[in-house]
Coordinates of C-alpha atoms and ligand atoms in Angstrom, one line a residue:
X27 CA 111.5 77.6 86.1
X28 CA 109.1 80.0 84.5
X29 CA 106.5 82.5 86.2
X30 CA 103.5 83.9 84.6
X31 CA 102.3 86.9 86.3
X32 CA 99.4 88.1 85.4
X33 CA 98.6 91.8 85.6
X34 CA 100.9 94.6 85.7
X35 CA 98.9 96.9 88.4
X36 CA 101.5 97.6 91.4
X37 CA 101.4 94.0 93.1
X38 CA 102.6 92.1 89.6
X39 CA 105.0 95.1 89.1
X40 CA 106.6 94.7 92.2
X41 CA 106.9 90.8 92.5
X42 CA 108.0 90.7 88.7
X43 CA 110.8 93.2 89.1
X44 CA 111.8 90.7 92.8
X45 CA 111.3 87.8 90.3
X46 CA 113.6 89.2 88.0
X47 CA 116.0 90.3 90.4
X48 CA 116.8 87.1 92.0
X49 CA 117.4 85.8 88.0
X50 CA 114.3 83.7 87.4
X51 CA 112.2 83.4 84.4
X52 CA 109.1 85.9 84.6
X53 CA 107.0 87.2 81.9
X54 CA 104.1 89.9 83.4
X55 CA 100.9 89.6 81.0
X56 CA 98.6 92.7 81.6
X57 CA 95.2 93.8 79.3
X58 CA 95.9 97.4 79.0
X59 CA 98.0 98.7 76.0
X60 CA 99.0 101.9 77.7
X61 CA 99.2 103.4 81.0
X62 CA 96.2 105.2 82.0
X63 CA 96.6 108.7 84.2
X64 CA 93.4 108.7 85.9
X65 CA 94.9 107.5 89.3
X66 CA 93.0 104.9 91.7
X67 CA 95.1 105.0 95.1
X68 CA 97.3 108.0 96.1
X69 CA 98.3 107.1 99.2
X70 CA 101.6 105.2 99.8
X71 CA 101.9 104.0 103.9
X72 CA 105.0 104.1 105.8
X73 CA 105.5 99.8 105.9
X74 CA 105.0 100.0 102.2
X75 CA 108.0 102.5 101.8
X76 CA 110.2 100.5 103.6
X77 CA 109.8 98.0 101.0
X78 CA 110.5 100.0 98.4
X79 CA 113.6 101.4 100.6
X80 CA 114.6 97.7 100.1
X81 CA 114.1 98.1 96.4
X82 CA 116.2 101.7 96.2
X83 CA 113.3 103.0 95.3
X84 CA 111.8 104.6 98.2
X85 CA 113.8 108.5 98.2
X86 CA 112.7 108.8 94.2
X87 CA 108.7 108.3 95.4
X88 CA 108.9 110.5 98.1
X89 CA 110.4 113.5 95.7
X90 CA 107.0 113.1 94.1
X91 CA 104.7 113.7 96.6
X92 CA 103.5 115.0 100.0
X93 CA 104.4 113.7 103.4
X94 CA 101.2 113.6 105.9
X95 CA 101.9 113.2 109.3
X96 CA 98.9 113.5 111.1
X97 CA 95.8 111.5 109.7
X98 CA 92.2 113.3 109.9
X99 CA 89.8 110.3 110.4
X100 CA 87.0 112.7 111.0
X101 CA 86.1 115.9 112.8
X102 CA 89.2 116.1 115.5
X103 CA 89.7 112.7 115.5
X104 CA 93.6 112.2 114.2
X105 CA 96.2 109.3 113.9
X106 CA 99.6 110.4 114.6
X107 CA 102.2 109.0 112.1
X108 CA 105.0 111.5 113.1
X109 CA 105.6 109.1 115.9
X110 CA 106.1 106.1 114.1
X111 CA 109.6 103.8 114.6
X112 CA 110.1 104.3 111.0
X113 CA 112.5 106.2 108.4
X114 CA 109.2 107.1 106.7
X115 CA 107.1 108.2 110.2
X116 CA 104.4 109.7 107.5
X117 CA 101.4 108.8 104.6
X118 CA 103.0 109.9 100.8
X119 CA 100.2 111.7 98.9
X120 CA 101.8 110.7 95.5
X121 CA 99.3 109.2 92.6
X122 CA 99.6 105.1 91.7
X123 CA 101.1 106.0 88.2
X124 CA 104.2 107.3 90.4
X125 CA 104.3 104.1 91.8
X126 CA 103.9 102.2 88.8
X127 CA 106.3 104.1 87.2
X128 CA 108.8 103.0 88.9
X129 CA 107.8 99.9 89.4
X130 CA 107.5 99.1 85.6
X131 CA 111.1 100.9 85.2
X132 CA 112.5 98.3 87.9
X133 CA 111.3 95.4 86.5
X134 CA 111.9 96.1 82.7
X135 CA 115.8 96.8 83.9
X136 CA 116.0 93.9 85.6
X137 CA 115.1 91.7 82.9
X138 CA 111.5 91.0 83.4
X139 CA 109.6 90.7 80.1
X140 CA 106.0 92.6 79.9
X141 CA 103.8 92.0 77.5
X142 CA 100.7 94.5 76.8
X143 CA 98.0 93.7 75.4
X144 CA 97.9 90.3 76.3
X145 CA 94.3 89.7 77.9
X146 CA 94.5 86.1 80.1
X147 CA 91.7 84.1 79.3
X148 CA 92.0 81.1 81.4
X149 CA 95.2 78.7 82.9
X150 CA 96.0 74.8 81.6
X151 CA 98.2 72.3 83.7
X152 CA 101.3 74.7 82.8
X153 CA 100.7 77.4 81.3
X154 CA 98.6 80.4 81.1
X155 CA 96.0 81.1 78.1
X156 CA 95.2 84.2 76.1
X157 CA 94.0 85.1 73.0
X158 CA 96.8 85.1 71.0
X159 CA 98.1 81.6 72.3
X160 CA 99.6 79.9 75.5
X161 CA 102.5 81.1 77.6
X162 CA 104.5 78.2 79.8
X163 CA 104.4 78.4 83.3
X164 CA 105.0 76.7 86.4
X165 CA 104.0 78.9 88.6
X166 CA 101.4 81.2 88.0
X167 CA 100.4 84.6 90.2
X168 CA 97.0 86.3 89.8
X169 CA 97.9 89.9 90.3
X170 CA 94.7 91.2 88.0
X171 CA 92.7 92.9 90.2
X172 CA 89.2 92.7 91.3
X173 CA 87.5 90.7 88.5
X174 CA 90.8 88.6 88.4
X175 CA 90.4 86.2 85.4
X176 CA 93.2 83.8 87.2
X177 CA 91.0 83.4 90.3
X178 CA 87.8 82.8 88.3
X179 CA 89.8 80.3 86.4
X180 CA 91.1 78.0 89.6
X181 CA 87.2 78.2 90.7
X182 CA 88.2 80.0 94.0
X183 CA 85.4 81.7 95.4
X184 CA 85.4 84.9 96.3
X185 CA 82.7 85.9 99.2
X186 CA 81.7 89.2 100.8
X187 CA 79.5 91.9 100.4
X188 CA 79.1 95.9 99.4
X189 CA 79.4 97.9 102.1
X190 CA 78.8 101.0 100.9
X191 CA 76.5 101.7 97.6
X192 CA 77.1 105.4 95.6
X193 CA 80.4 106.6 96.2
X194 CA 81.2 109.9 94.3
X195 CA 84.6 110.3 92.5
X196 CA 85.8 113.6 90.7
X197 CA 89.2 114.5 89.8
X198 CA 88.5 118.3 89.8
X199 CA 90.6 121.6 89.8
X200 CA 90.0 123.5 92.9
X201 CA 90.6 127.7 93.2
X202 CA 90.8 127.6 96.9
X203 CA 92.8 124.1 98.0
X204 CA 92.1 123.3 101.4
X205 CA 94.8 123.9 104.3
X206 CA 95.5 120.4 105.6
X207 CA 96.6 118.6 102.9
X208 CA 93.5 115.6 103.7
X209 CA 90.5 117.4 104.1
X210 CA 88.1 115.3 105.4
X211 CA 84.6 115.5 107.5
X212 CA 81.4 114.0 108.1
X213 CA 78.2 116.4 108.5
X214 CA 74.8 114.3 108.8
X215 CA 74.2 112.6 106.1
X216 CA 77.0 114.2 103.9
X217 CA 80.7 112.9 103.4
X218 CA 83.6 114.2 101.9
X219 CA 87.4 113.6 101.3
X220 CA 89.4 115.9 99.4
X221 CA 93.4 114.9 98.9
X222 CA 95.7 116.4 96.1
X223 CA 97.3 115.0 93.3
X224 CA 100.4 117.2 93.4
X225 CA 100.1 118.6 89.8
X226 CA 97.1 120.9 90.8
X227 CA 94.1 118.2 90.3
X228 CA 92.4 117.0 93.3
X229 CA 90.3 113.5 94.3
X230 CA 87.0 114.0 96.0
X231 CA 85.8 111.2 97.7
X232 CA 81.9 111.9 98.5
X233 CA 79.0 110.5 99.7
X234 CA 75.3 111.3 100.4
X235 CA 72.8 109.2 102.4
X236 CA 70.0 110.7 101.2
X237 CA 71.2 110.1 97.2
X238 CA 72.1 106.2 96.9
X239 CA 71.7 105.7 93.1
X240 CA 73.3 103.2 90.8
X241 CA 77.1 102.8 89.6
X242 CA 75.3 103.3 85.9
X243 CA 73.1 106.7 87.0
X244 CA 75.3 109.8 85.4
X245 CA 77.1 111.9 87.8
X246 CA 77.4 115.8 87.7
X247 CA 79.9 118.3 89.0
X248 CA 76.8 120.4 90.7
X249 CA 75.9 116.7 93.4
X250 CA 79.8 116.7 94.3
X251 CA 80.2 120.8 94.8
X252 CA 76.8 120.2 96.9
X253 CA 78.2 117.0 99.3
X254 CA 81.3 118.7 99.9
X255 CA 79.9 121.8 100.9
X256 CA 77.5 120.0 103.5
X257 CA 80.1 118.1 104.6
X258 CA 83.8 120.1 104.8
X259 CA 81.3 123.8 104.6
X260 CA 82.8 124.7 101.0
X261 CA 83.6 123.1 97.7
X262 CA 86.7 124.6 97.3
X263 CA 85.8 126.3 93.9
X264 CA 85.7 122.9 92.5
X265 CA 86.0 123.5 88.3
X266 CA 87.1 121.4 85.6
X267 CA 86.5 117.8 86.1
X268 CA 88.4 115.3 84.3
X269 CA 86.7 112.2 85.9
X270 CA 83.4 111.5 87.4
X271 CA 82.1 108.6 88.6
X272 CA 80.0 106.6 91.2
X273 CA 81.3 103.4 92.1
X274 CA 80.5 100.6 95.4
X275 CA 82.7 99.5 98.0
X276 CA 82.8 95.8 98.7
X277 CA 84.4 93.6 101.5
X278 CA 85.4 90.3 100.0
X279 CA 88.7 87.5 100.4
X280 CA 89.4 84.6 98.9
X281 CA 89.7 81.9 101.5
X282 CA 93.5 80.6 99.8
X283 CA 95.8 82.5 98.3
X284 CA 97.2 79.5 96.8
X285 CA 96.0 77.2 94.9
X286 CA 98.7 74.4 93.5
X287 CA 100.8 76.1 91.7
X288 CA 98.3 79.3 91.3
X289 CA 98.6 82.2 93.5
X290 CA 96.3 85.4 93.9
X291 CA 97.5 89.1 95.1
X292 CA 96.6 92.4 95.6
X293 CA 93.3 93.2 94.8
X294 CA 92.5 89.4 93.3
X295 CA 92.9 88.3 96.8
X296 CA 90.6 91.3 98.5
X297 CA 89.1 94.2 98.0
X298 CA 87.6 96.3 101.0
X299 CA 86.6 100.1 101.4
X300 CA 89.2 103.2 100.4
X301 CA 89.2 103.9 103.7
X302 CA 92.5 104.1 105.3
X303 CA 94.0 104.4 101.8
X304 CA 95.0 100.5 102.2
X305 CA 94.4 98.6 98.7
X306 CA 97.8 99.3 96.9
X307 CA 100.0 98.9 100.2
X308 CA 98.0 95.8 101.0
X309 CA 98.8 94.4 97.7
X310 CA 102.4 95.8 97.4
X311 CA 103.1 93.9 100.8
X312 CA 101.6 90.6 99.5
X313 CA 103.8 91.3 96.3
X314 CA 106.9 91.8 98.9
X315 CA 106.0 88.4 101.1
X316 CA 105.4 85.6 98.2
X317 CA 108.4 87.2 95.4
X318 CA 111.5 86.1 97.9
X319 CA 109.6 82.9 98.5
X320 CA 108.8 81.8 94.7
X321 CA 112.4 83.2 93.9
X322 CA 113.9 80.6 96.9
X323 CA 111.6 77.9 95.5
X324 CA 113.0 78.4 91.8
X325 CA 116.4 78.9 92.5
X326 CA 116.4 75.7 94.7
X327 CA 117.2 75.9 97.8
X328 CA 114.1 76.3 99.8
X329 CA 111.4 73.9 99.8
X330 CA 108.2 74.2 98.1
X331 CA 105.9 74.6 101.6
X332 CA 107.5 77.3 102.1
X333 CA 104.7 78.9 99.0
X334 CA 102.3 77.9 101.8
X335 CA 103.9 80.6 104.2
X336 CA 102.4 83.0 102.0
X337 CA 98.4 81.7 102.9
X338 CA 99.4 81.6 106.4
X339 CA 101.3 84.8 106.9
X340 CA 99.0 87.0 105.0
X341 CA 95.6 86.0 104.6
X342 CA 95.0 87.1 108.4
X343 CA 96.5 90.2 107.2
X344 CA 93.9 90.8 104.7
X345 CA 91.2 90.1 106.9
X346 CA 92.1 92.5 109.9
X347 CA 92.4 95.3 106.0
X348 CA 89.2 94.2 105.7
X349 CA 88.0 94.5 109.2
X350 CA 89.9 98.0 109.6
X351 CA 89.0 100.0 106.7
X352 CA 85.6 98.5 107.4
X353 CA 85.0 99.5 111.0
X354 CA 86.7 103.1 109.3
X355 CA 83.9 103.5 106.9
X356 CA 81.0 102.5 109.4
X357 CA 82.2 104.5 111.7
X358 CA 82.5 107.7 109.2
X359 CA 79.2 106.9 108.0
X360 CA 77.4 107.3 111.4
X361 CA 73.7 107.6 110.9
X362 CA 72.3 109.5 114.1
X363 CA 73.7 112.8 115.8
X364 CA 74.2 111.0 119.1
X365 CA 76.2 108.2 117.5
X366 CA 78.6 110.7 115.6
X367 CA 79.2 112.8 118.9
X368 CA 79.8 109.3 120.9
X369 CA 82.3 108.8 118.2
X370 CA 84.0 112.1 117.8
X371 CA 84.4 112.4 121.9
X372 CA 85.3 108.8 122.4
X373 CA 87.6 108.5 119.5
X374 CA 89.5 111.8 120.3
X375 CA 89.8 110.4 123.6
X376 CA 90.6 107.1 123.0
X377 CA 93.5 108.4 120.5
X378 CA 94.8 110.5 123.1
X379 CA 96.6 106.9 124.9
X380 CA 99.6 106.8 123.7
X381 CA 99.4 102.8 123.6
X382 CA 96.2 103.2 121.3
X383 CA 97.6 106.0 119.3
X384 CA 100.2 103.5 118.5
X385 CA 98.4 100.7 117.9
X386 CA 96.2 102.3 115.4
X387 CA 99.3 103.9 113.3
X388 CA 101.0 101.4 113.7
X389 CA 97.5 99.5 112.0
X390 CA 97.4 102.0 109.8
X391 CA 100.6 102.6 108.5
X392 CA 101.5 98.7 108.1
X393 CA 104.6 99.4 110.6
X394 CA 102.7 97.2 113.2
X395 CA 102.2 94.3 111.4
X396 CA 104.3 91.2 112.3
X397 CA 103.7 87.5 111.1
X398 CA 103.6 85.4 114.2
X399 CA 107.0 84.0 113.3
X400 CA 108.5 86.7 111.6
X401 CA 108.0 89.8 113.4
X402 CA 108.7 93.0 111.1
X403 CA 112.6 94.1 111.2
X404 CA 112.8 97.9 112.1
X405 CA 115.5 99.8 109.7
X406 CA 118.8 100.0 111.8
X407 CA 122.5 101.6 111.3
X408 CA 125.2 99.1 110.3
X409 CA 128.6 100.9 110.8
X410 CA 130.7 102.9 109.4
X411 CA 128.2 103.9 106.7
X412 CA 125.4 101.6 105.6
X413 CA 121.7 100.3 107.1
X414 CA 120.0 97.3 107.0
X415 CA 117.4 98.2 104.3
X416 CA 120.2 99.5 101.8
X417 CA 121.6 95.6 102.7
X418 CA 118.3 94.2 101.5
X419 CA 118.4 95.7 97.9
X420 CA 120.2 92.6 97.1
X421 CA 117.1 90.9 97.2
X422 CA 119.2 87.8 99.4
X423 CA 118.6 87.6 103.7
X424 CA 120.6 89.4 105.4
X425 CA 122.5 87.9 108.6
X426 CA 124.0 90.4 111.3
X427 CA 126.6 88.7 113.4
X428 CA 130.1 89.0 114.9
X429 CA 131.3 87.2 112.3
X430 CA 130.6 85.7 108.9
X431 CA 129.0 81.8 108.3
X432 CA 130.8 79.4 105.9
X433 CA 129.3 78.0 102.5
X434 CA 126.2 81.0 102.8
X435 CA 127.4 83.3 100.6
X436 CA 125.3 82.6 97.3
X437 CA 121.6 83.5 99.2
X438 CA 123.1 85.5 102.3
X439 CA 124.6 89.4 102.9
X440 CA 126.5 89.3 105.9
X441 CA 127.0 92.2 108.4
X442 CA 128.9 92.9 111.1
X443 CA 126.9 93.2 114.3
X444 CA 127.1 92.2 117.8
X445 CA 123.8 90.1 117.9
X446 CA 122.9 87.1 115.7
X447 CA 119.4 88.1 113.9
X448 CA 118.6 86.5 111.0
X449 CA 116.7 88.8 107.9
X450 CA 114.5 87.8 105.5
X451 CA 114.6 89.6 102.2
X452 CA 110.9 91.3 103.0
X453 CA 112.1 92.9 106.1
X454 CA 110.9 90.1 108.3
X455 CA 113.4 88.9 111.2
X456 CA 113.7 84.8 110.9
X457 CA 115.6 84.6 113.8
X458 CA 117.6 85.4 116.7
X459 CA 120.1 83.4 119.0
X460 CA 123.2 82.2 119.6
X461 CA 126.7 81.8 118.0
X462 CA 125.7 78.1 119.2
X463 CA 122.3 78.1 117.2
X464 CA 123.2 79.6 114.5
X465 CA 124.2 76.4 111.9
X466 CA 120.5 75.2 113.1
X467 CA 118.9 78.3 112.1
X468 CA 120.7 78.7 108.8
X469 CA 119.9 75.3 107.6
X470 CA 116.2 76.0 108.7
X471 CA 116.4 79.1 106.5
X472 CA 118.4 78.4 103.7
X473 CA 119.2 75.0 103.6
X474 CA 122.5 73.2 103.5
X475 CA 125.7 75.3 103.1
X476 CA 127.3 74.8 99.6
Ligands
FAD4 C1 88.6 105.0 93.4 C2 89.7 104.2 94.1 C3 90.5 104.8 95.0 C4 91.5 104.1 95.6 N1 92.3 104.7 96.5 C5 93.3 104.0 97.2 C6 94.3 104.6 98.1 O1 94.2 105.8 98.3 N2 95.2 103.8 98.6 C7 95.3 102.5 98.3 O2 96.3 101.8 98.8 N3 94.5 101.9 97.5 C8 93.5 102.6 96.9 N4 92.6 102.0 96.0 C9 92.8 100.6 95.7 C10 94.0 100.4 94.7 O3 93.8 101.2 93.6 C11 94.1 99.0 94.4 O4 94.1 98.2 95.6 C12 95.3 98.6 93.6 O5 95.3 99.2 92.4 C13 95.5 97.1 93.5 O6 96.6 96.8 92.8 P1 96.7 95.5 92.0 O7 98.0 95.5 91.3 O8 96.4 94.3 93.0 O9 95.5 95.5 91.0 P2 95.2 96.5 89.8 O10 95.8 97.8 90.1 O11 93.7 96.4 89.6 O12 96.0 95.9 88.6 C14 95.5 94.7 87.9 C15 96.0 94.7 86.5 O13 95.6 93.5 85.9 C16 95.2 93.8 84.6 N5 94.2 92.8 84.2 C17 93.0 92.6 84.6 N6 92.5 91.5 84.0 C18 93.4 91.0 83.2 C19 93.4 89.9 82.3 N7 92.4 89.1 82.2 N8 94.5 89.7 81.6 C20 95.6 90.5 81.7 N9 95.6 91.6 82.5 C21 94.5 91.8 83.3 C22 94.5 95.2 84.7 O14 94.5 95.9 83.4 C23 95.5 95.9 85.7 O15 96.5 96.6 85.1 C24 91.6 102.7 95.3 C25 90.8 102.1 94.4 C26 89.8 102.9 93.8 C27 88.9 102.2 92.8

């Protein structure tokens, strides 16, 4: 069984390297020749780590970058990650080529075969075309971004709308870096967000009601240093700009990620404001949802509705994304004083409950989201020296019990534990019973023993 996925952004990364992990056939076709350093996200959430905890890959990421535990929205108005059930109770400032990186290194190790260059221009019955030829495929995953070739080629729609016109970008040098690591604020009609790279360049984020102008009109240092003073009261002795550009935010989903044997992720599937810093993770978790699935399908044992698991488990996902970093970017955006002050008072109080301080990390963070029958599985100890996300690696479910099921152990990891609970390979619990149960459950799951 061969997979085609197209695009090697983070979300084809991630599912090839799960693809090739679990020993099926998966070639990665992406456009670009070369990587390119000039970083779109940079801000890896806590659920997301976990996933790459269950990939080994989580402890290298974090050595690149900055922990953030308490998220600025704007003026006092903070989410509190430190809190957070989690191995990872922060936000990583780290750059998407970090993620990539190791990504790409994963997959390439584990036998998955990437080929640059390679520009799709449409699918046939079974396979995927470009413009040097046709690559075989039975299943095929649309992981290329926004203007996704696969998802204009399966004639799935993609609706929405801009929410926000005249964003400002600049990757800048900065003599004076702010104190919090995020600096971020709201004055009139003047946004900014400033967040570091690591390596001594800065993103700016800014915005200015007063200046909407086109994606096209040419952008200078002098309008960014300008916004950010108005909004965060200096520009930080912005210099040297390596990047500058003005770009819109849309809100738009597909309404399936599946289409036959044709599936969209990551950005293909939605695309909704930076606010929250969501985009990657969103797209890494859709990565981490369908791989163990199309990996159960090829190898045999699962049957193929399971694929349609993926619609129904995270399409509402990538609506509340859309709804949250869209109620995040309206509400930054305020247009009257009164409003902003309602906000800034009611927000700081409302955030002050601890049961609405949770909910919104927990929103934010992705360690709050749970499919309605696969609630997430929290990282625990599994004596004398292991955990169950270190279990996962294997890329198999993983069933804690007293003791050990017969004819299992070609898809399962068994651990000792006193509870039966069931663990699917994205960190999702399947179920939890009885010793009685359990040959039910399993069967659901995985099928017949051997
Ligand atoms: C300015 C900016 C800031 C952002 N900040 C954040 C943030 O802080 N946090 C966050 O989580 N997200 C952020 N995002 C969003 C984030 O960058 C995207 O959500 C993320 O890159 C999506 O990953 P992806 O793999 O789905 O798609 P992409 O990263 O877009 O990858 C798609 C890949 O497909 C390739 N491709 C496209 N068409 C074809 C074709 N026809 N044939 C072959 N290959 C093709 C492309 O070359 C590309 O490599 C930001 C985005 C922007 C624009």
């Amino acid at each position: 069984m061969k997979t085609v996925v197209v695009g090697a952004g983070p979300t084809g990364l991630l599912l090839a390297g799960d693809l090739a992990a679990a020993g099926t056939d998966v070639t990665v076709l992406e456009r670009r020749t070369s990587e390119s350093n000039l970083t779109r996200a940079f801000g890896v959430h806590a659920r997301t780590l976990e996933h790459l905890d269950a990939r080994g890959l989580a402890d290298e990421l974090v050595a690149t970058g900055t922990p953030v535990s308490r998220l600025r929205l704007f003026n006092r108005v903070r989410v509190d990650l430190g809190m957070l059930p989690t191995r990872f109770p922060f936000l990583l400032i780290t750059p998407q080529y970090h993620v990539e990186r190791l990504l790409e290194r994963r997959a390439l190790d584990l036998g998955a075969r990437i080929v640059r260059g390679a520009t799709v221009t449409g699918l046939r019955g079974d396979a995927v075309l470009t413009e040097d030829g046709a690559h075989p495929a039975d299943y095929v995953v649309g992981a290329d971004g926004v203007h996704s070739a696969v998802r204009e080629a399966i004639g799935m729609p993609f609706p929405g709308k801009a929410v926000l016109r005249s964003i400002m970008l600049a990757d800048v040098r900065l003599t004076d870096a702010p104190r919090d690591v995020l600096a971020v604020n709201a004055v009139g009609d003047a946004f900014a967000f400033v967040a570091p790279f690591g390596d001594g360049w800065f993103r700016v984020f800014c915005w200015d009601r007063l200046a909407q102008r086109p994606d096209s009109a040419p952008l200078d240092l002098d309008e960014v240093r300008d916004v950010t003073r108005r909004a965060l009261g200096t520009d930080f002795g912005m210099r040297e700009a390596r990047w500058l550009s003005r770009f819109h935010s849309d809100e738009r989903q597909v309404p399936q990620y599946r289409q036959g044997n044709v599936f969209l992720a990551g950005d293909a599937a939605h695309v909704h404001s930076p606010a929250g810093g969501l985009g990657m993770n969103t797209g890494l978790q859709d990565a981490a949802n369908l791989s163990w699935k199309l990996a159960a399908v090829a190898q045999g044992w699962a049957p193929d509705g399971l694929l349609d698991t993926y619609q129904s488990e995270r399409h509402p996902v990538g609506a509340l994304v859309l709804r949250s970093s869209g109620g995040l970017i309206r509400l930054a955006m305020l247009h009257s004083r009164a409003a902003r002050a309602g906000r800034n008072l009611l927000g700081g109080a409302l955030l002050h409950v601890p049961t609405i301080m949770r909910k919104a990390a927990g929103t934010v963070s992705g360690i709050g989201i749970d499919y309605p029958d696969a609630p997430r599985q929290p990282d625990v100890p599994l004596p004398p020296d292991s955990r169950l996300y270190e279990l996962l690696r294997a890329g198999r479910h993983v069933l804690l019990a007293p003791s050990a099921p017969v004819g299992y152990d070609d898809r399962l990891t068994y651990a000792l534990n006193d509870r039966f609970v069931l663990v699917r390979p994205d960190g999702h619990t399947a179920w939890t019973g009885t010793e009685r149960e359990l040959p039910v459950a399993l069967r659901r799951h995985l099928g017949p023993p051997r």
